[in-house]
Coordinates of C-alpha atoms in Angstrom, one line a residue:
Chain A
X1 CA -60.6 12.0 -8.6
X2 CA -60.3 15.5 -9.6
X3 CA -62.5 18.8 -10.4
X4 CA -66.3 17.8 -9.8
X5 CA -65.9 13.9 -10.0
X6 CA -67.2 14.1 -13.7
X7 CA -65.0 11.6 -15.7
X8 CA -62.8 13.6 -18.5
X9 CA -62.8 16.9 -15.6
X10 CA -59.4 17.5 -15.2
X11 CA -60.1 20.8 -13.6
X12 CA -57.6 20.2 -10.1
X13 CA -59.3 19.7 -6.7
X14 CA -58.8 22.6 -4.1
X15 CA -56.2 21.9 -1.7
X16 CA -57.0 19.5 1.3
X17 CA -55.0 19.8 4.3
X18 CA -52.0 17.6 4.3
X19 CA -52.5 16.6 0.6
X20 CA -49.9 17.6 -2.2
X21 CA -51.2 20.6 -4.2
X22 CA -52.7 18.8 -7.4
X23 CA -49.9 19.2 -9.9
X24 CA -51.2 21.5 -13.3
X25 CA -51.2 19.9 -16.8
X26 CA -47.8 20.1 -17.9
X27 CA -46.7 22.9 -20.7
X28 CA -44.6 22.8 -23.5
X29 CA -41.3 24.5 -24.1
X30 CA -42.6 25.8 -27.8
X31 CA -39.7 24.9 -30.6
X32 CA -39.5 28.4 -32.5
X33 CA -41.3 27.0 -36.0
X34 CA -44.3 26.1 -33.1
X35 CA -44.5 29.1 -31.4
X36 CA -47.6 30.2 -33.7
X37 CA -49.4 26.9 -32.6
X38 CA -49.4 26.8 -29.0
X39 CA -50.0 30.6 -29.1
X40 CA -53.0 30.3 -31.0
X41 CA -54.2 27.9 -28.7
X42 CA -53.9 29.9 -25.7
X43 CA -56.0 32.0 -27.1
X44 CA -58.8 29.6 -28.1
X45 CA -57.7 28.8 -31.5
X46 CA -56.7 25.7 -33.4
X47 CA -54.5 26.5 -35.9
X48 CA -52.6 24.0 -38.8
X49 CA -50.3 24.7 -40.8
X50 CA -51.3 24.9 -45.2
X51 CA -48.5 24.3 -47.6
X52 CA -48.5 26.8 -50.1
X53 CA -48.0 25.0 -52.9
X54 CA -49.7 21.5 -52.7
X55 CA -52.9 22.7 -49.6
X56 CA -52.3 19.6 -47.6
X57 CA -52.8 20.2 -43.9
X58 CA -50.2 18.9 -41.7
X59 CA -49.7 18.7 -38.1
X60 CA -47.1 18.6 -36.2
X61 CA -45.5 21.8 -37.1
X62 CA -42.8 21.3 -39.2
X63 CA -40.3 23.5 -41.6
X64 CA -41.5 22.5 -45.0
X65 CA -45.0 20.5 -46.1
X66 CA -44.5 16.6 -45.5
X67 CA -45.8 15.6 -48.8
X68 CA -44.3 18.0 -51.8
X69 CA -41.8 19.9 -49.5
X70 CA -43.3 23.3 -50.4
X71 CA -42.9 25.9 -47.8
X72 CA -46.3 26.3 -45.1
X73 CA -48.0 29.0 -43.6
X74 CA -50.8 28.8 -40.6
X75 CA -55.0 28.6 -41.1
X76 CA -57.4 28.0 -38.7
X77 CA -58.7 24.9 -38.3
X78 CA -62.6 24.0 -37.8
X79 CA -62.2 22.3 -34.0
X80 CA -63.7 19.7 -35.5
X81 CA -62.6 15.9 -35.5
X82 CA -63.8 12.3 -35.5
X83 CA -62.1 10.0 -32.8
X84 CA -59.7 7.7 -34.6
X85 CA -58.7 5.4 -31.8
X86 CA -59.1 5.8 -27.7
X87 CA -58.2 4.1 -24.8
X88 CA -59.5 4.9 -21.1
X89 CA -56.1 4.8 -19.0
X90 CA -56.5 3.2 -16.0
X91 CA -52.7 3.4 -14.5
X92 CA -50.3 6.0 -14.6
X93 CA -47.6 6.7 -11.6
X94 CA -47.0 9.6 -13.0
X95 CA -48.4 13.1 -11.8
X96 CA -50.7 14.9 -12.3
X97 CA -51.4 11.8 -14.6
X98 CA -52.6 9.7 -11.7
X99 CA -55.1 12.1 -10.3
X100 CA -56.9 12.1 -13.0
X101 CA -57.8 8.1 -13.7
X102 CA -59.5 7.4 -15.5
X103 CA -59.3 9.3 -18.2
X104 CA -59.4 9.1 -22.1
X105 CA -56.3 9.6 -24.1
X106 CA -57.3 9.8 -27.9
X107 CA -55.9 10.1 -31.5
X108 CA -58.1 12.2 -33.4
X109 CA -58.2 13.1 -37.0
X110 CA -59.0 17.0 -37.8
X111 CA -61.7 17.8 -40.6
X112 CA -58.7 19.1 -42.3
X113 CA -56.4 16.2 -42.2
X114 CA -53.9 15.9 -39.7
X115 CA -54.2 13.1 -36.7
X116 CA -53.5 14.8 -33.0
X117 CA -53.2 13.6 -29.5
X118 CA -55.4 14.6 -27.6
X119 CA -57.4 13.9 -24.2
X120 CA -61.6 13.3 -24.7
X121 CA -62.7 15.3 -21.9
X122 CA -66.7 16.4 -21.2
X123 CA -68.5 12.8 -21.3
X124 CA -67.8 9.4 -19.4
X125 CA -65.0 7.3 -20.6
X126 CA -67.5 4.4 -21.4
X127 CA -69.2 7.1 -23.8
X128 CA -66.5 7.4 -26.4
X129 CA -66.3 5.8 -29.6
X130 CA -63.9 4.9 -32.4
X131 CA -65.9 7.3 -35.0
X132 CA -67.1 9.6 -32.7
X133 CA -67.8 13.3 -33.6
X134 CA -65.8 15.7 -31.5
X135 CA -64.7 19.5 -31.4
X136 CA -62.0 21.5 -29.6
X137 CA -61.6 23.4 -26.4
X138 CA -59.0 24.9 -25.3
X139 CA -57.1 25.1 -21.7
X140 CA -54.0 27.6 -21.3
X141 CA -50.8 25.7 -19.6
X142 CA -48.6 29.1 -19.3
X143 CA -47.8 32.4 -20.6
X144 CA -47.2 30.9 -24.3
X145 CA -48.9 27.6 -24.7
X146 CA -52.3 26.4 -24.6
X147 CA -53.7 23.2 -25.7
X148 CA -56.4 21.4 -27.4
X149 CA -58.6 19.2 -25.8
X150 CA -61.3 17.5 -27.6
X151 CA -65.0 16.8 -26.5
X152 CA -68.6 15.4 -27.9
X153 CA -69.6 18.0 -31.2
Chain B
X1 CA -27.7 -16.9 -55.6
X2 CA -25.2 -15.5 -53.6
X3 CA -21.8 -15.3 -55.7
X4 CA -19.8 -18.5 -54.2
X5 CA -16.6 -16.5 -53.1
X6 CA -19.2 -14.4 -50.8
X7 CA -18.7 -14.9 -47.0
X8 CA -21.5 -16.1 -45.6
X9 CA -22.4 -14.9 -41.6
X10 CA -23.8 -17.3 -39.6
X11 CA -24.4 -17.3 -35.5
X12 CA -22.1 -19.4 -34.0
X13 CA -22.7 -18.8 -30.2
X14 CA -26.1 -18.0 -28.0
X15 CA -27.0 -17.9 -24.8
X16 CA -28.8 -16.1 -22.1
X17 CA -28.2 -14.5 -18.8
X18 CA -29.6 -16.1 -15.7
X19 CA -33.0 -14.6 -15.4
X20 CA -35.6 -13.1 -14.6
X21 CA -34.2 -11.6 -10.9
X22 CA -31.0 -10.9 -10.6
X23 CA -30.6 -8.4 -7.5
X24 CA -27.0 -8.7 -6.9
X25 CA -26.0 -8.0 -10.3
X26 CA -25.3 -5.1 -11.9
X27 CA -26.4 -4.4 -16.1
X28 CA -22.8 -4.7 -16.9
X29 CA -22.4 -7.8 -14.8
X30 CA -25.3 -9.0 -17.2
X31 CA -23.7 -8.4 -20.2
X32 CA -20.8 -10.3 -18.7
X33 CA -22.4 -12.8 -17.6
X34 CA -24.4 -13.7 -21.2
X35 CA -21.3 -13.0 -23.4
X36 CA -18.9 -15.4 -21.6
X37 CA -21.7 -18.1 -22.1
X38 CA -22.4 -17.4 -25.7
X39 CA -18.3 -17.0 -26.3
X40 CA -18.3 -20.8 -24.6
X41 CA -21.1 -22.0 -26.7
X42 CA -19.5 -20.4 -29.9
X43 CA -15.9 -22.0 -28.3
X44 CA -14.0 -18.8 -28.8
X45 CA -12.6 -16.7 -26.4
X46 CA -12.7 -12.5 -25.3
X47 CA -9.4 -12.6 -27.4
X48 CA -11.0 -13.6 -30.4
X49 CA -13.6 -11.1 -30.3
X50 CA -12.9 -7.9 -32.8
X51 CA -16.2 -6.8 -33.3
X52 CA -19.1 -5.5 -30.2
X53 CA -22.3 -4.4 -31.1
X54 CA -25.0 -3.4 -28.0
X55 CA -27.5 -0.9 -27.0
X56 CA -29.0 0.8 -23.6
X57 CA -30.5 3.7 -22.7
X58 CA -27.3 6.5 -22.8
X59 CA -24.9 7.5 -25.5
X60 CA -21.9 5.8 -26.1
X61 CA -23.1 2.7 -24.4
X62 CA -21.3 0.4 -26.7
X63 CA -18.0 2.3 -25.9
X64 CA -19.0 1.5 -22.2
X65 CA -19.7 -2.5 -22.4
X66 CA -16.2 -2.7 -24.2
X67 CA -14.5 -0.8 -21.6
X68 CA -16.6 -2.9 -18.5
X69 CA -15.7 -6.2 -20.5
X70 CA -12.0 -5.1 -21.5
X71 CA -12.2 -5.7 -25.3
X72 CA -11.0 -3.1 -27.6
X73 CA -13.3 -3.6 -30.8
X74 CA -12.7 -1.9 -34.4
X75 CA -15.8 -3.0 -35.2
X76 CA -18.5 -1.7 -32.9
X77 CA -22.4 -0.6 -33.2
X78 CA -25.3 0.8 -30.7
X79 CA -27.9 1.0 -33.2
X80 CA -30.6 1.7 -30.9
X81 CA -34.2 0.6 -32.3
X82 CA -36.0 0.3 -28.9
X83 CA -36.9 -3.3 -28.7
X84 CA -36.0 -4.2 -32.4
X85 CA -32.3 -2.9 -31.9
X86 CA -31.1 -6.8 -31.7
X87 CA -32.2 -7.8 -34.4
X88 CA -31.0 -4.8 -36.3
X89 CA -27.3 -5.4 -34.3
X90 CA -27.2 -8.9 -36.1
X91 CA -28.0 -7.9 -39.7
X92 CA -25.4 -5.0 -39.1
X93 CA -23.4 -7.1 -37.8
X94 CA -24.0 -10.0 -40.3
X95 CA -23.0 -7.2 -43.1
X96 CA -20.1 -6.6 -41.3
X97 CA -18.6 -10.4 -41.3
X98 CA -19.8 -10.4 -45.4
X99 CA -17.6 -7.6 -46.1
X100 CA -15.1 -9.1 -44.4
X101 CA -14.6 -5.6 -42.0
X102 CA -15.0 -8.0 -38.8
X103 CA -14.0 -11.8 -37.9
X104 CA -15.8 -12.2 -34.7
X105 CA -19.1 -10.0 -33.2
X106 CA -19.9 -10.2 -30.1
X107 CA -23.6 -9.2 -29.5
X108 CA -24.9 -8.6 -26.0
X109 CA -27.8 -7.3 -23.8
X110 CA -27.9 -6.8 -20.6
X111 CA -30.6 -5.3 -18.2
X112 CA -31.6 -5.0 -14.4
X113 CA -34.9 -2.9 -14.9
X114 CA -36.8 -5.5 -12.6
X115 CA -33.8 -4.9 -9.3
X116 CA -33.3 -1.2 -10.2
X117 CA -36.9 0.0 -11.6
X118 CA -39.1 -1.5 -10.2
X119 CA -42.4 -2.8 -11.6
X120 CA -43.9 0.4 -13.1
X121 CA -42.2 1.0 -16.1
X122 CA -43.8 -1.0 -18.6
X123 CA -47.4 -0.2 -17.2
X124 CA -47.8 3.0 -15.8
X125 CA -44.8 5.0 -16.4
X126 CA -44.6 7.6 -18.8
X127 CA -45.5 11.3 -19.4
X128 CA -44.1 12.3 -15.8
X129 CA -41.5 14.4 -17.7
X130 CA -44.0 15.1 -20.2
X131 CA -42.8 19.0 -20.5
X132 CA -38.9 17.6 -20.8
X133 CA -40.3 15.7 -23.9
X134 CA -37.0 16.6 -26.3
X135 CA -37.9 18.4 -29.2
X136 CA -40.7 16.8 -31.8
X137 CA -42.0 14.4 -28.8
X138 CA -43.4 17.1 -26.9
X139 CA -46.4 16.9 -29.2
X140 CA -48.3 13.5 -28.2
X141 CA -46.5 14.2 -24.6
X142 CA -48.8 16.6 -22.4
X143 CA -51.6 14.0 -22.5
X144 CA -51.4 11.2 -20.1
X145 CA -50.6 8.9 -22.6
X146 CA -48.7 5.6 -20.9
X147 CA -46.6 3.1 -23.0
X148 CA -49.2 0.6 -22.6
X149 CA -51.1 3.5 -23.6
X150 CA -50.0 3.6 -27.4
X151 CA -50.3 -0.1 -27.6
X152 CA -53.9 -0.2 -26.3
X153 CA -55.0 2.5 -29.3
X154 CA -53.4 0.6 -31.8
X155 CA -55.9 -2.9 -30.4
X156 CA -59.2 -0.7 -30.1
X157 CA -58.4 0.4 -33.8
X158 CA -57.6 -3.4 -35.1
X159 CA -60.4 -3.7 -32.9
X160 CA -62.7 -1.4 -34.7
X161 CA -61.6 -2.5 -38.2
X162 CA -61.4 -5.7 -38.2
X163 CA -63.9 -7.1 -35.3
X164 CA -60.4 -8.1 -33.2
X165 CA -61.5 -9.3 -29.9
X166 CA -60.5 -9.1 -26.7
X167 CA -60.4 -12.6 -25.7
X168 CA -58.5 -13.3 -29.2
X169 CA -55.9 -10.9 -27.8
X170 CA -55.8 -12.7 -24.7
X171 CA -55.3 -16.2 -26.1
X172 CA -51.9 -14.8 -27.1
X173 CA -51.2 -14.8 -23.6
X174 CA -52.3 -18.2 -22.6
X175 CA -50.4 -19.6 -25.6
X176 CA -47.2 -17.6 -24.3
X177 CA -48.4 -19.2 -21.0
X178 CA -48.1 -23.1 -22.1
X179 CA -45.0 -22.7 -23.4
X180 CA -43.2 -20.9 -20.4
X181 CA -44.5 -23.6 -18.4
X182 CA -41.6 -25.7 -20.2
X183 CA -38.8 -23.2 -19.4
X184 CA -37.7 -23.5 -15.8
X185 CA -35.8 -19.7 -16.1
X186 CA -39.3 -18.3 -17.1
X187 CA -40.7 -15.3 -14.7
X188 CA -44.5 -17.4 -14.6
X189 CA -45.3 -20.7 -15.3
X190 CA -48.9 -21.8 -14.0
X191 CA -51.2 -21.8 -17.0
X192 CA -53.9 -19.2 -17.1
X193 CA -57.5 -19.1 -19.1
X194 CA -58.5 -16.4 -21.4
X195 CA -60.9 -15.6 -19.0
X196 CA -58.4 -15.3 -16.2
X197 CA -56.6 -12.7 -18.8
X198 CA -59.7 -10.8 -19.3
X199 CA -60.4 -10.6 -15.6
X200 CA -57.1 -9.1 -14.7
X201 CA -57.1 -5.7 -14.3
X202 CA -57.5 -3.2 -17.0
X203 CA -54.3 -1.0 -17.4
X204 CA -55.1 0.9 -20.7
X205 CA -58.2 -0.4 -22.4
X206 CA -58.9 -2.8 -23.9
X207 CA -55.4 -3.9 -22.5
X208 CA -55.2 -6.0 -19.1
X209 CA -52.0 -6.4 -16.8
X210 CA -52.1 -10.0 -18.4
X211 CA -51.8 -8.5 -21.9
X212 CA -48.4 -6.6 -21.0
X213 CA -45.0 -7.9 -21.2
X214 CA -43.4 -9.0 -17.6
X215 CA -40.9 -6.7 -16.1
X216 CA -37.2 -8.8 -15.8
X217 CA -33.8 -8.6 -15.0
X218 CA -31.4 -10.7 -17.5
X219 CA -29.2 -10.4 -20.3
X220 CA -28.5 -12.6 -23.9
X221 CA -25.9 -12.9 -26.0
X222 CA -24.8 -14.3 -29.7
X223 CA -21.6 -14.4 -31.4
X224 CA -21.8 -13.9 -35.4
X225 CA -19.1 -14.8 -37.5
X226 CA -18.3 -16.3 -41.0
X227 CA -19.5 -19.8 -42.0
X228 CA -15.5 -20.8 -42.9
X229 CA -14.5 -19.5 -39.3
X230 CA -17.5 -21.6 -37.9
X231 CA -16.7 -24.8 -39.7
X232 CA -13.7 -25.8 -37.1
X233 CA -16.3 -24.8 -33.9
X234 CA -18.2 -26.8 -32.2
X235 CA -22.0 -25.6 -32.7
X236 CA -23.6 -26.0 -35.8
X237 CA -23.8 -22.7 -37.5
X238 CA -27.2 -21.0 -38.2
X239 CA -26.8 -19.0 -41.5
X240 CA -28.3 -15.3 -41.4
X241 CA -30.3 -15.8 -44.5
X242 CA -31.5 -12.0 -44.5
X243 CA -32.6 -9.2 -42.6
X244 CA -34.1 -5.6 -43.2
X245 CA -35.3 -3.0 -40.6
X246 CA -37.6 0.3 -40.7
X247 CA -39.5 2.9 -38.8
X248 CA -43.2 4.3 -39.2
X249 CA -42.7 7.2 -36.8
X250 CA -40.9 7.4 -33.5
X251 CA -42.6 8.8 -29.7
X252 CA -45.7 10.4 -31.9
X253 CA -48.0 8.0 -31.9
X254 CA -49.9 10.6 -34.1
X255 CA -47.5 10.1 -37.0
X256 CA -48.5 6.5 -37.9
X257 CA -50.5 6.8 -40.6
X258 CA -52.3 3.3 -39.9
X259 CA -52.3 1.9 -36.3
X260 CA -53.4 -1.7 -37.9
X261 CA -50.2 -1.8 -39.7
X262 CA -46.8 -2.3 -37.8
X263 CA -43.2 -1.2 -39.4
X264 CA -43.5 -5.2 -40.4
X265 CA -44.8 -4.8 -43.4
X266 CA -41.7 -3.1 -44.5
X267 CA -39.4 -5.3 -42.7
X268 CA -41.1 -8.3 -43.3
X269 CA -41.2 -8.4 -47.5
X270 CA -37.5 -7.4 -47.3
X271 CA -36.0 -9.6 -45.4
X272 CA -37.4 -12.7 -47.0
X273 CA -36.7 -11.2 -50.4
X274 CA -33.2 -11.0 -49.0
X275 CA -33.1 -14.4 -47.4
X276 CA -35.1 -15.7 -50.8
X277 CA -37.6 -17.7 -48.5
X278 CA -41.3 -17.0 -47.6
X279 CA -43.2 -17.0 -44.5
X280 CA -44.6 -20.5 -45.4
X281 CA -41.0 -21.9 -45.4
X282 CA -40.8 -20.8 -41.7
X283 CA -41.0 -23.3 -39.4
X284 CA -40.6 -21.5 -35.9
X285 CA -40.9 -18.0 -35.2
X286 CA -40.1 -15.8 -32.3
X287 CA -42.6 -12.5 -32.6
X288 CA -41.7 -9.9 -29.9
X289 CA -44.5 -9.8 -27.6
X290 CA -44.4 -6.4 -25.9
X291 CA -48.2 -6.3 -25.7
X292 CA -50.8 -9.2 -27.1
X293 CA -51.4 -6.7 -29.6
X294 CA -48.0 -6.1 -31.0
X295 CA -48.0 -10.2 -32.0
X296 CA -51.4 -10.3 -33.7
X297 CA -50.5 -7.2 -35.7
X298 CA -46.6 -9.0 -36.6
X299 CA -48.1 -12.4 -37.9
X300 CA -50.3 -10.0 -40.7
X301 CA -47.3 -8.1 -41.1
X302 CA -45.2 -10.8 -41.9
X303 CA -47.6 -12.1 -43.9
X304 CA -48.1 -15.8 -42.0
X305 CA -52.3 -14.3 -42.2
X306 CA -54.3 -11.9 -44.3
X307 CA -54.3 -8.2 -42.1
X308 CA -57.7 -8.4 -40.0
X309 CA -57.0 -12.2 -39.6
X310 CA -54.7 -12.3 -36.9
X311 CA -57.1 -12.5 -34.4
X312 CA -58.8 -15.9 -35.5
X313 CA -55.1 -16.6 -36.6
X314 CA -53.9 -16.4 -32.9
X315 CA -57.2 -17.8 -31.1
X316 CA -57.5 -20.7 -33.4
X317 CA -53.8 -21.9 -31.9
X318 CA -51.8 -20.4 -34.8
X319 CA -49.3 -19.8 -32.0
X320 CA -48.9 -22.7 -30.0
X321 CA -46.9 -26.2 -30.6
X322 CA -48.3 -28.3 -33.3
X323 CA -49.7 -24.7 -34.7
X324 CA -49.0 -23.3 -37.8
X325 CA -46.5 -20.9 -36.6
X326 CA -45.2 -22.0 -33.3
X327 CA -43.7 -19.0 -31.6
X328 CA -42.2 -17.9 -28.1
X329 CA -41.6 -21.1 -27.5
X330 CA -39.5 -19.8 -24.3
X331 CA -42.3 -18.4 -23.1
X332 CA -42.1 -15.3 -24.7
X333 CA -42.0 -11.5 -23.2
X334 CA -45.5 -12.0 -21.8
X335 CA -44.7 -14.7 -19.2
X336 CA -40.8 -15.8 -19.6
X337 CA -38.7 -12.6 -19.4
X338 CA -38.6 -8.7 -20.4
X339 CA -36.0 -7.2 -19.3
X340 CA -36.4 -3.7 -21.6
X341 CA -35.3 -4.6 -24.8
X342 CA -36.0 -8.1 -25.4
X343 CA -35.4 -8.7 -28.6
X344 CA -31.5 -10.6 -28.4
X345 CA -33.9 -13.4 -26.3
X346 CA -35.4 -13.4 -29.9
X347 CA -32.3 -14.2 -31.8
X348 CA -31.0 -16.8 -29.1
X349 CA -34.6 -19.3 -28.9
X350 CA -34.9 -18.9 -33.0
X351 CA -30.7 -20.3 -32.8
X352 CA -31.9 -22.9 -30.2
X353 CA -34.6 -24.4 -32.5
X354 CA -32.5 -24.6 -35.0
X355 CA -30.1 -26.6 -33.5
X356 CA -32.4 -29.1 -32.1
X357 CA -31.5 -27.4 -28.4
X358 CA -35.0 -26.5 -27.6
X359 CA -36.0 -28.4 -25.3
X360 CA -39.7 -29.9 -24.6
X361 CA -40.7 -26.8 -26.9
X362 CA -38.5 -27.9 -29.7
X363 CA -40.4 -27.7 -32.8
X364 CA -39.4 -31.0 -35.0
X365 CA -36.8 -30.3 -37.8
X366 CA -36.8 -27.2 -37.2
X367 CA -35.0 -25.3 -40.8
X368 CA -35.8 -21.9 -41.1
X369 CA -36.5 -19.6 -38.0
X370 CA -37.9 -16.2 -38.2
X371 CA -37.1 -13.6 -35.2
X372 CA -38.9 -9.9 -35.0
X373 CA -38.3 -7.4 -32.9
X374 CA -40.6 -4.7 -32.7
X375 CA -39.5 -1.4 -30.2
X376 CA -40.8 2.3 -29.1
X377 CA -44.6 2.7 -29.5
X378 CA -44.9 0.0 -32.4
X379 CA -42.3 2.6 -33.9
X380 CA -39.8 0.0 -35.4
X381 CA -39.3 -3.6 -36.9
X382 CA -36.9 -5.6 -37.5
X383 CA -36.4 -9.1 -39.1
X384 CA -34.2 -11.5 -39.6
X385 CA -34.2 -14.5 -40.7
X386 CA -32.4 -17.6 -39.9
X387 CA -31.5 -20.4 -41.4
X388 CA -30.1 -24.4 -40.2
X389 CA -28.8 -24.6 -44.1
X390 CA -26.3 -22.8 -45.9
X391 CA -28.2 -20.4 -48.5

């Protein structure tokens, strides 16, 4: 279990005497050209990146636009998303993983295109749906990086 | 039509490791182990081997199996496609003896992940290095997400699509089931019910425990070499018709564009273009079974069922002996052996059923063999197709 007992809280329980300190969400080690992204998200943004030439949205960051090659600059993105597939994970060894069963690891697609990770955090596991309408919040991980988590719009 | 002064590549040697528990091995000892047996069923020797192509988990690993096993190939490859690499290893390989750069490949596999791992890899590892993640994979990393995981998003959205059901995903593991109750080797042999499937525990929904692969220990082998060097040895050659490969994305699950829709249906077309046959000329097929899930999506890949239909495909028997596509008919990953990368287990049942060495599970005239290999999360495929008949 972890933060209040709510399914999807992953806020860590307070230390119990002769427990392991829960274990923080991991953070990433930003790659330069994704530096902007996990930024922006530590400050409670989403942000994609817009190929100047063609407009596709694309995520994950990457050097040129997937589709026409053209070179891509950052927008902000809505926060909104419908949930394109889920599953409620149910075993995991790994920590902080483990503390947190169960809990709902999701693909989402963004209003503006691009399909993320994510975890569907805010409702019980049995509520979410394929289809679902859902919308970003954000949790900071370290100096440099937050992330996007994803609950009911 | 092949041009007649083409070299044709054929496997002339299988076998397998003992399996599925092998705690006084090492993985080299594996390797050993299956390669001397498939060198004995091929009737050649280590001398005769030029060529080695393998794959594990570190770099160079081919470079390491030659040194263990003393040979000193000028032929070697590691392609490493997660659980597709062997059937990638025998095209390459196959290409090899056609251009007449090898004489005689050795292909092996070798794994202890049962002795040395444990039982937690295949179910509820991953993501504990999830800030190591190397480069591009940090991005579906920082989640939670399990192996299993990836597999269970692809079901919910076949699921969601096309009206998939759980107990059609479990009947893939009660076929497996029946037919691993006719290998003695195989890791589980009492029969189970779709209902026992469904009431083991759920690992990442909708998958169950009984809807992952086994964890094993054990090894496989083949030797591949040219149909005029197999004519004076004593197996009966089994031609490599064709064989094609390819990759939809690799640890970001979020760069498939359709989770209904495996790297299959790129593989699939191509190698029976290559091998100028069609899924209804296969007679026997061996579908890597990581996951239920990964079979019902490879028998719409490979076109043996409309896509959405391999549910009803799988629960109507499509599967089993007697079915329209009798498949895993070792037992498969889901109840025989999975040692990691089980695809080379593929290659040496398909080479068994085409010889008529198949046992109580031999299919009857068995001509044209179909083994897929599908690795990573769903990431790669790879065909290949074999044949009992010169092309």
């Amino acid at each position: 279990m972890s933060g209040d007992g709510r399914p999807g809280d992953m806020r860590p329980l307070p230390a119990v005497p002769g427990e392991r300190p829960p274990k923080p969400r991991p953070a990433p080690v930003p790659e330069p050209e994704a530096a902007e992204y996990w930024k922006a998200a530590r400050d409670g943004r989403l942000v994609v990146q817009r190929c100047d030439d063609c407009g596709r949205h694309q995520l994950y960051p990457r050097a040129r636009c997937l589709a026409c090659g053209g070179p891509v600059s950052w927008v902000e993105a809505s926060g909104r998303a419908v949930v394109y597939s889920y599953t409620v994970i149910r075993q995991n060894y790994a920590r902080p993983f483990r503390d947190w069963i169960p809990y709902v690891v999701a693909l989402v697609d963004l209003d503006e295109g691009p399909r993320v990770m994510t975890n569907i955090v805010g409702c019980d596991p049995e509520a979410v749906s394929v289809g679902m309408a859902v919308r970003a919040r954000f949790e900071p991980v370290s100096e440099e990086a937050g992330i996007a988590l994803f609950e009911p719009a | 039509m092949s041009a007649p002064w083409r070299r044709r590549a054929v496997v002339a040697g299988v076998a397998t490791s003992d399996y599925p528990h092998l705690p006084d091995f090492s993985e080299h000892a594996v390797h050993a182990q299956a390669a001397q047996r498939a060198l004995d069923d091929a009737g050649l020797t280590w001398a005769d081997v030029d060529g080695l192509a393998t794959t594990g988990f570190f770099p160079m690993y081919a470079t390491g199996v030659a040194e263990y096993l003393g040979l000193h190939p000028t032929y070697y490859d590691e392609t490493n496609a997660g659980g597709a690499s062997f059937e990638v290893l025998v095209e390459h390989a196959a290409y090899a003896i056609e251009a007449g750069v090898a004489e005689v490949v050795l292909v092996t596999y070798g794994s202890v992940q049962l002795s040395q791992m444990g039982r937690r890899l295949g179910t509820g590892g991953g993501g504990g290095a999830a800030a190591m993640a190397p480069g591009p994979a940090i991005y579906d990393a920082l989640w939670g997400n399990t192996l299993v995981g990836n597999y269970a998003l692809a079901a919910r959205r076949h699921m969601h699509e096309y009206g998939t059901t759980p107990e059609q995903l479990a009947s893939v593991a009660v076929t497996m089931r029946q037919h691993a109750a006719h290998n003695p080797m195989a890791q589980y042999r009492d029969p189970v019910t779709v209902e026992e499937v469904l009431s083991s525990r759920l690992v990442a929904d909708p998958l169950h425990k009984l809807d992952c692969c086994v964890i094993s220990d054990g090894g496989a082998a083949c030797v591949v070499t040219s149909a005029e060097r197999a004519a004076d040895l004593p197996s009966a050659p089994v031609y490599v018709l064709g064989g094609a490969h390819a990759t939809s994305h690799h640890l970001n699950l979020s760069a498939a564009s359709d989770l209904t829709v495996s790297p299959a249906a790129q593989s699939g077309p191509l190698a029976f273009e290559r091998a100028g046959v069609t899924p209804d000329d296969v007679d026997v097929a061996q579908l890597y079974d990581s996951f239920t899930i990964t079979v019902v999506l490879t028998v719409e890949d490979l076109g043996f069922c409309a896509k959405g239909e391999g549910g009803p495909f799988v629960e109507k028997g499509g599967l089993a002996l007697g079915g329209k596509l009798p498949t895993n008919t070792d037992g498969g990953g889901l109840s025989a052996c999975h040692p990691g990368m089980r695809g080379m287990f593929l290659v040496v049942e398909a080479v068994r059923q085409l010889r008529g060495q198949a046992g109580a599970t031999q299919v009857a005239d068995a001509r044209v063999a179909v083994a897929h290999g599908t690795g990573g999360m769903l990431s790669t495929g790879a065909t290949l197709v074999l044949g009992r008949e010169a092309p």
